[in-house]
XYZ file of C-alpha atoms in Angstrom:
415
model
C 41.837 -50.343 61.021
C 41.114 -53.820 59.689
C 39.298 -56.260 61.937
C 40.448 -59.857 61.706
C 37.701 -62.173 60.459
C 37.591 -64.615 63.360
C 34.581 -66.491 61.985
C 36.431 -67.243 58.739
C 39.483 -68.259 60.762
C 37.477 -70.700 62.871
C 35.955 -72.212 59.725
C 39.376 -72.780 58.173
C 40.744 -74.338 61.339
C 37.719 -76.476 62.236
C 38.792 -79.761 63.691
C 42.238 -78.560 64.716
C 42.906 -79.250 68.381
C 43.652 -76.245 70.567
C 47.364 -75.568 70.522
C 48.075 -78.027 67.687
C 50.663 -76.934 65.150
C 49.407 -75.583 61.839
C 51.515 -75.424 58.665
C 53.695 -72.348 58.482
C 55.033 -70.601 55.444
C 58.781 -70.046 55.355
C 60.036 -66.949 57.167
C 60.509 -64.905 53.946
C 56.749 -64.223 53.830
C 57.403 -61.484 56.380
C 59.354 -59.633 53.726
C 56.275 -59.229 51.547
C 54.476 -56.913 53.969
C 55.607 -53.790 52.138
C 55.269 -55.032 48.567
C 51.478 -55.329 48.781
C 51.014 -51.673 49.816
C 50.509 -50.585 53.415
C 52.610 -52.403 55.971
C 50.373 -54.419 58.278
C 50.685 -54.729 62.037
C 48.617 -57.317 63.904
C 46.963 -56.915 67.315
C 46.234 -59.865 69.613
C 44.050 -58.160 72.223
C 40.729 -59.562 73.438
C 37.528 -57.557 73.251
C 35.444 -60.305 74.845
C 35.870 -62.634 77.793
C 37.283 -61.956 81.241
C 40.059 -59.644 79.966
C 37.884 -57.567 77.613
C 37.579 -54.348 79.619
C 41.354 -54.075 79.845
C 42.696 -55.639 76.652
C 40.058 -54.265 74.314
C 41.288 -50.685 74.604
C 44.759 -51.699 73.427
C 43.419 -52.378 69.916
C 42.349 -48.739 69.771
C 45.525 -47.218 71.163
C 47.634 -49.216 68.680
C 45.583 -47.690 65.870
C 45.947 -44.237 67.451
C 49.741 -44.606 67.429
C 49.688 -45.811 63.825
C 47.566 -42.802 62.831
C 50.176 -40.504 64.372
C 52.954 -42.184 62.420
C 50.939 -42.106 59.188
C 50.182 -38.411 59.670
C 53.940 -37.805 59.885
C 54.564 -39.585 56.578
C 54.455 -43.278 57.485
C 57.467 -45.586 57.521
C 59.814 -46.298 54.616
C 57.301 -44.870 52.149
C 54.430 -47.023 53.441
C 51.464 -46.270 55.645
C 50.631 -48.555 58.573
C 47.461 -50.635 58.577
C 46.490 -52.115 61.947
C 44.743 -55.489 61.817
C 42.850 -56.293 65.021
C 41.405 -59.518 66.358
C 39.468 -60.912 69.291
C 41.111 -63.970 70.862
C 38.219 -63.866 73.364
C 40.461 -64.321 76.427
C 40.970 -67.912 75.189
C 44.681 -68.696 75.541
C 45.115 -71.232 72.674
C 43.243 -68.913 70.323
C 45.930 -66.233 70.700
C 48.434 -68.610 69.149
C 46.089 -69.712 66.386
C 45.124 -66.169 65.396
C 48.741 -65.027 65.649
C 49.811 -67.863 63.366
C 47.287 -66.889 60.707
C 48.172 -63.194 60.979
C 51.795 -64.048 60.256
C 51.274 -66.664 57.563
C 48.222 -65.327 55.705
C 47.727 -61.674 56.631
C 51.501 -61.234 56.517
C 51.793 -58.727 59.313
C 55.256 -57.285 59.861
C 54.905 -57.560 63.650
C 52.422 -58.590 66.319
C 51.389 -56.480 69.292
C 49.516 -58.318 71.932
C 48.629 -60.535 74.843
C 47.883 -59.505 78.419
C 48.389 -62.573 80.567
C 51.683 -64.419 80.501
C 49.915 -67.642 79.546
C 48.648 -65.989 76.360
C 52.158 -64.690 75.631
C 53.642 -68.128 76.174
C 51.054 -69.641 73.829
C 52.156 -67.218 71.075
C 55.887 -67.583 71.794
C 56.497 -70.798 69.770
C 54.517 -69.320 66.877
C 56.699 -66.222 66.539
C 59.874 -68.221 67.172
C 59.051 -70.758 64.461
C 58.179 -67.983 61.983
C 61.010 -65.694 63.128
C 58.391 -63.018 63.718
C 58.182 -60.295 66.338
C 55.752 -59.964 69.228
C 55.695 -56.707 71.201
C 54.391 -57.586 74.687
C 53.139 -54.566 76.679
C 52.688 -56.041 80.169
C 55.117 -56.447 83.016
C 56.150 -60.074 83.335
C 58.108 -62.683 85.265
C 61.533 -61.764 83.894
C 62.554 -65.392 83.324
C 62.175 -65.273 79.546
C 64.394 -63.633 76.922
C 63.403 -64.558 73.377
C 64.856 -62.753 70.371
C 61.334 -62.847 68.906
C 59.639 -60.950 71.744
C 60.119 -57.307 72.687
C 59.376 -57.039 76.408
C 58.089 -53.477 76.466
C 57.240 -53.373 80.156
C 59.241 -54.116 83.310
C 60.634 -57.350 84.754
C 60.307 -57.901 88.540
C 63.742 -56.511 89.394
C 62.633 -53.152 87.983
C 59.078 -53.031 89.336
C 57.868 -55.636 91.819
C 60.958 -55.712 94.037
C 61.124 -51.892 94.445
C 57.460 -51.908 95.468
C 57.963 -54.736 97.974
C 61.098 -53.034 99.316
C 59.065 -49.855 99.785
C 56.420 -51.690 101.812
C 59.119 -53.330 103.943
C 60.873 -50.015 104.608
C 60.187 -47.352 107.252
C 58.842 -45.149 104.433
C 56.216 -47.814 103.832
C 54.625 -49.866 106.607
C 57.628 -51.982 107.656
C 55.836 -55.082 106.396
C 56.918 -58.345 108.026
C 54.304 -60.804 106.725
C 52.734 -61.376 103.324
C 49.503 -62.918 102.085
C 49.820 -63.730 98.356
C 46.644 -64.285 96.361
C 46.677 -64.733 92.607
C 44.939 -66.163 89.592
C 46.093 -69.715 89.000
C 48.566 -69.440 86.134
C 52.206 -68.770 85.348
C 52.561 -65.046 86.221
C 51.257 -65.163 89.827
C 52.921 -68.483 90.628
C 56.285 -67.412 89.196
C 56.205 -63.966 90.815
C 55.296 -65.477 94.168
C 58.067 -68.072 93.845
C 60.530 -65.275 93.168
C 59.202 -63.228 96.085
C 59.543 -66.154 98.474
C 63.160 -66.565 97.404
C 63.718 -62.842 97.832
C 62.214 -62.832 101.317
C 64.335 -65.834 102.301
C 67.422 -63.884 101.179
C 66.304 -61.144 103.597
C 66.123 -63.619 106.476
C 62.312 -63.810 106.556
C 60.946 -67.166 107.713
C 58.479 -69.207 105.636
C 55.888 -68.859 108.389
C 55.675 -65.170 107.478
C 53.822 -65.787 104.235
C 50.798 -67.613 102.886
C 49.631 -68.073 99.291
C 46.307 -68.916 97.647
C 45.214 -69.179 94.002
C 41.836 -68.817 92.307
C 40.571 -69.629 88.788
C 40.307 -66.975 86.063
C 37.131 -64.947 86.440
C 36.784 -65.846 90.143
C 34.487 -63.387 91.921
C 33.477 -64.655 95.378
C 36.318 -63.556 97.658
C 34.445 -63.546 100.969
C 36.128 -66.668 102.383
C 39.581 -65.624 101.205
C 39.233 -62.146 102.682
C 38.262 -63.786 105.976
C 41.474 -65.825 105.743
C 43.463 -62.664 105.129
C 41.869 -61.038 108.165
C 42.780 -64.028 110.367
C 46.347 -64.105 109.030
C 46.746 -60.364 109.613
C 45.469 -60.668 113.179
C 48.139 -63.231 114.073
C 51.336 -62.035 115.766
C 54.553 -61.424 113.878
C 54.318 -57.917 112.500
C 52.532 -55.908 109.836
C 50.825 -57.908 107.074
C 50.350 -56.826 103.460
C 48.476 -58.518 100.604
C 50.369 -59.110 97.354
C 47.546 -59.360 94.830
C 48.133 -61.000 91.441
C 44.598 -61.839 90.389
C 43.798 -60.498 86.914
C 40.887 -59.212 84.854
C 37.465 -58.924 86.450
C 38.742 -60.586 89.636
C 40.597 -57.389 90.620
C 37.557 -55.130 91.208
C 35.680 -58.073 92.748
C 38.482 -58.590 95.280
C 38.820 -54.899 96.084
C 35.066 -54.544 96.523
C 34.924 -57.447 98.988
C 37.958 -56.148 100.864
C 36.250 -52.779 101.331
C 32.883 -54.333 102.139
C 34.470 -56.185 105.055
C 35.728 -52.861 106.381
C 39.444 -53.540 105.943
C 41.304 -50.336 105.167
C 44.796 -49.778 103.808
C 45.943 -48.772 107.282
C 44.779 -52.181 108.543
C 46.138 -54.367 105.725
C 47.605 -52.647 102.657
C 47.050 -54.319 99.283
C 49.803 -54.201 96.649
C 47.918 -54.933 93.409
C 50.615 -55.869 90.916
C 48.125 -55.953 88.029
C 45.742 -53.274 89.275
C 45.297 -50.288 86.925
C 43.052 -47.237 86.809
C 40.420 -49.023 84.716
C 39.978 -51.657 87.447
C 38.707 -48.933 89.777
C 35.889 -47.770 87.487
C 32.563 -48.054 89.286
C 34.121 -48.695 92.708
C 33.731 -46.541 95.805
C 37.440 -45.866 96.120
C 36.945 -43.632 99.154
C 36.992 -46.937 101.062
C 40.167 -48.065 99.275
C 42.408 -45.027 99.617
C 46.023 -45.983 100.258
C 46.135 -49.382 98.580
C 49.016 -49.627 96.119
C 50.078 -50.699 92.659
C 53.352 -50.574 90.699
C 53.711 -49.921 86.982
C 55.884 -48.135 84.448
C 53.142 -45.527 83.902
C 50.451 -43.885 86.003
C 47.863 -41.494 84.628
C 48.975 -38.860 87.138
C 52.516 -38.810 85.698
C 53.791 -35.273 85.240
C 55.021 -33.731 82.008
C 53.990 -32.462 78.611
C 54.333 -35.886 76.989
C 51.552 -37.221 79.218
C 49.377 -34.148 78.656
C 49.650 -34.717 74.903
C 48.942 -38.429 75.215
C 45.872 -37.951 77.399
C 44.455 -35.342 75.040
C 45.167 -37.544 72.024
C 43.355 -40.470 73.681
C 40.340 -38.348 74.645
C 40.138 -36.951 71.112
C 40.517 -40.426 69.611
C 37.720 -41.877 71.758
C 35.439 -39.011 70.721
C 36.358 -39.445 67.049
C 35.999 -43.226 66.868
C 33.335 -43.684 69.557
C 35.551 -46.297 71.179
C 33.638 -47.964 74.050
C 36.001 -46.744 76.768
C 36.211 -43.725 79.024
C 38.117 -40.870 77.364
C 39.605 -39.718 80.660
C 41.115 -43.041 81.789
C 44.554 -44.212 80.666
C 46.394 -47.283 81.914
C 49.979 -48.508 81.695
C 49.458 -51.222 79.038
C 47.823 -48.611 76.779
C 50.952 -46.481 77.021
C 53.202 -49.513 76.601
C 51.310 -50.484 73.432
C 51.552 -46.905 72.173
C 55.299 -46.944 72.894
C 55.656 -50.326 71.186
C 54.158 -49.180 67.878
C 56.436 -46.138 67.874
C 59.506 -48.250 68.754
C 58.736 -50.670 65.929
C 58.334 -47.759 63.465
C 61.615 -46.216 64.619
C 63.431 -49.531 64.224
C 61.950 -50.142 60.754
C 62.925 -46.641 59.661
C 66.451 -47.042 61.046
C 66.766 -50.409 59.274
C 65.229 -49.110 56.058
C 63.355 -52.397 55.975
C 60.391 -54.287 57.401
C 62.335 -57.569 57.427
C 62.355 -58.910 60.991
C 66.111 -59.654 61.196
C 66.933 -56.132 60.018
C 64.381 -54.509 62.328
C 65.756 -56.511 65.235
C 69.311 -55.335 64.525
C 68.068 -51.743 64.672
C 66.796 -52.006 68.271
C 70.194 -51.196 69.759
C 70.262 -47.531 70.782
C 66.585 -46.737 70.204
C 64.970 -44.231 72.576
C 61.495 -42.721 72.800
C 59.931 -40.015 74.962
C 57.228 -41.995 76.753
C 54.062 -40.349 78.150
C 55.334 -41.485 81.565
C 57.855 -38.640 81.414
C 60.806 -41.016 81.056
C 62.900 -41.544 77.942
C 62.649 -45.288 77.413
C 65.337 -47.166 75.531
C 66.665 -50.417 74.105
C 70.136 -51.927 73.829
C 71.643 -54.758 71.844
C 71.978 -56.846 75.010
C 68.424 -58.193 74.970
C 64.903 -57.212 73.884
C 63.987 -55.677 77.241
C 62.976 -52.000 77.263
C 64.332 -49.782 80.040
C 61.547 -47.821 81.712
C 60.884 -45.756 84.790
C 58.925 -47.214 87.701
C 55.987 -45.809 89.686
C 54.310 -46.865 92.903
C 50.751 -45.579 92.984
C 48.336 -45.048 95.862
C 44.576 -45.373 95.329
C 42.766 -42.040 95.703
C 39.065 -41.284 96.195
C 38.559 -40.388 92.508
C 39.026 -43.907 91.068
C 42.657 -43.312 90.254
C 46.176 -43.486 91.662
C 48.340 -40.746 93.073
C 52.073 -41.064 92.476
C 53.529 -42.183 95.804
C 57.054 -42.897 94.559
C 58.926 -43.052 91.264
C 62.403 -44.036 90.209
C 65.009 -41.350 89.572
C 65.758 -42.781 86.146
C 65.180 -45.918 84.115
C 66.708 -48.912 85.918
C 68.461 -51.437 83.717
C 65.989 -54.244 83.010
C 67.540 -57.613 83.746
C 66.160 -61.164 83.774
C 65.212 -62.316 87.248
C 67.843 -65.061 87.015
C 70.540 -62.340 86.942
C 69.207 -60.446 89.953
């Protein structure tokens, strides 16, 4: 695994304003990835900054997937070399590093970003270069670029089923909603969509409240007090829809528990909350709070058993700075993405982006989630199964509900 030389990059781009356009080579440079030897794949995942604990592990799982493919003979006669980087949770830097990976390192595809703002900063780069970005997080569903493979689920496939569950008799028959998120595009767009959805269900605007905090925000005492007051008001059962990200997730959950609010009092639906966010927390006080993803570590099936063993073995082998017994959805989505790219390149018999893109139609892969995920020629969305998880007392999630199959992923505008 090659590590991108960020210091050299910063020296070569000194004086360039954040987000300013840099010269791009013509798209044919992507075709040279094979000629030089191994085909290179680039990772845009931060190993420092507020997203480090989550994003950093995706660099390692991308390399693990590439090692599997190489052990099976590689792709089109070439081995895969994974080039990693550290955008340092700095949104403009994702675009700048991605640009250099495409134009100078000549990667055949990019795998990366966690937050939607980092994805949107890279989007014009891959569109201008006619490159490919595989994005492993669930997202707003209002974007459909031919240059991005949306490996995870749009809201119609994930968020809305989870909200419907909470509003149903099987859930808590929720009537009121306190939305709290980090102040950027994903929380604001999701909450806008949810408000429209609730209006379509005849729910009045007085039944919800929304608040936003900066990235890295940690002092949630006042906001939790506001949630308590909102929940105590008449009008029916209240739930929290949580869209804070990074280190803010465990900080919020810790404060919620410290104030003695249980899931039976006010359930929290953490749309971004994964198993790694629970590390170090006393989850006995958090049992019953929820999340929704396309993968949970407790997913049943041999594919997940193999994946979990492979990850544990890989951590031991490489001394990766992460727990060998913790797996999260974006790890699996990144793992799936590398395999999907390899399958498409093999089907195309080429690493050229236009040819690889044509090969997406009809691809399928047996995901560790237990579902067979797939792509069509309709768009670059990947169809996946959906899980709703419930926090347990062992810093993980039990599977509370899962979809019978893989719902068709559609842009939110078509829902």
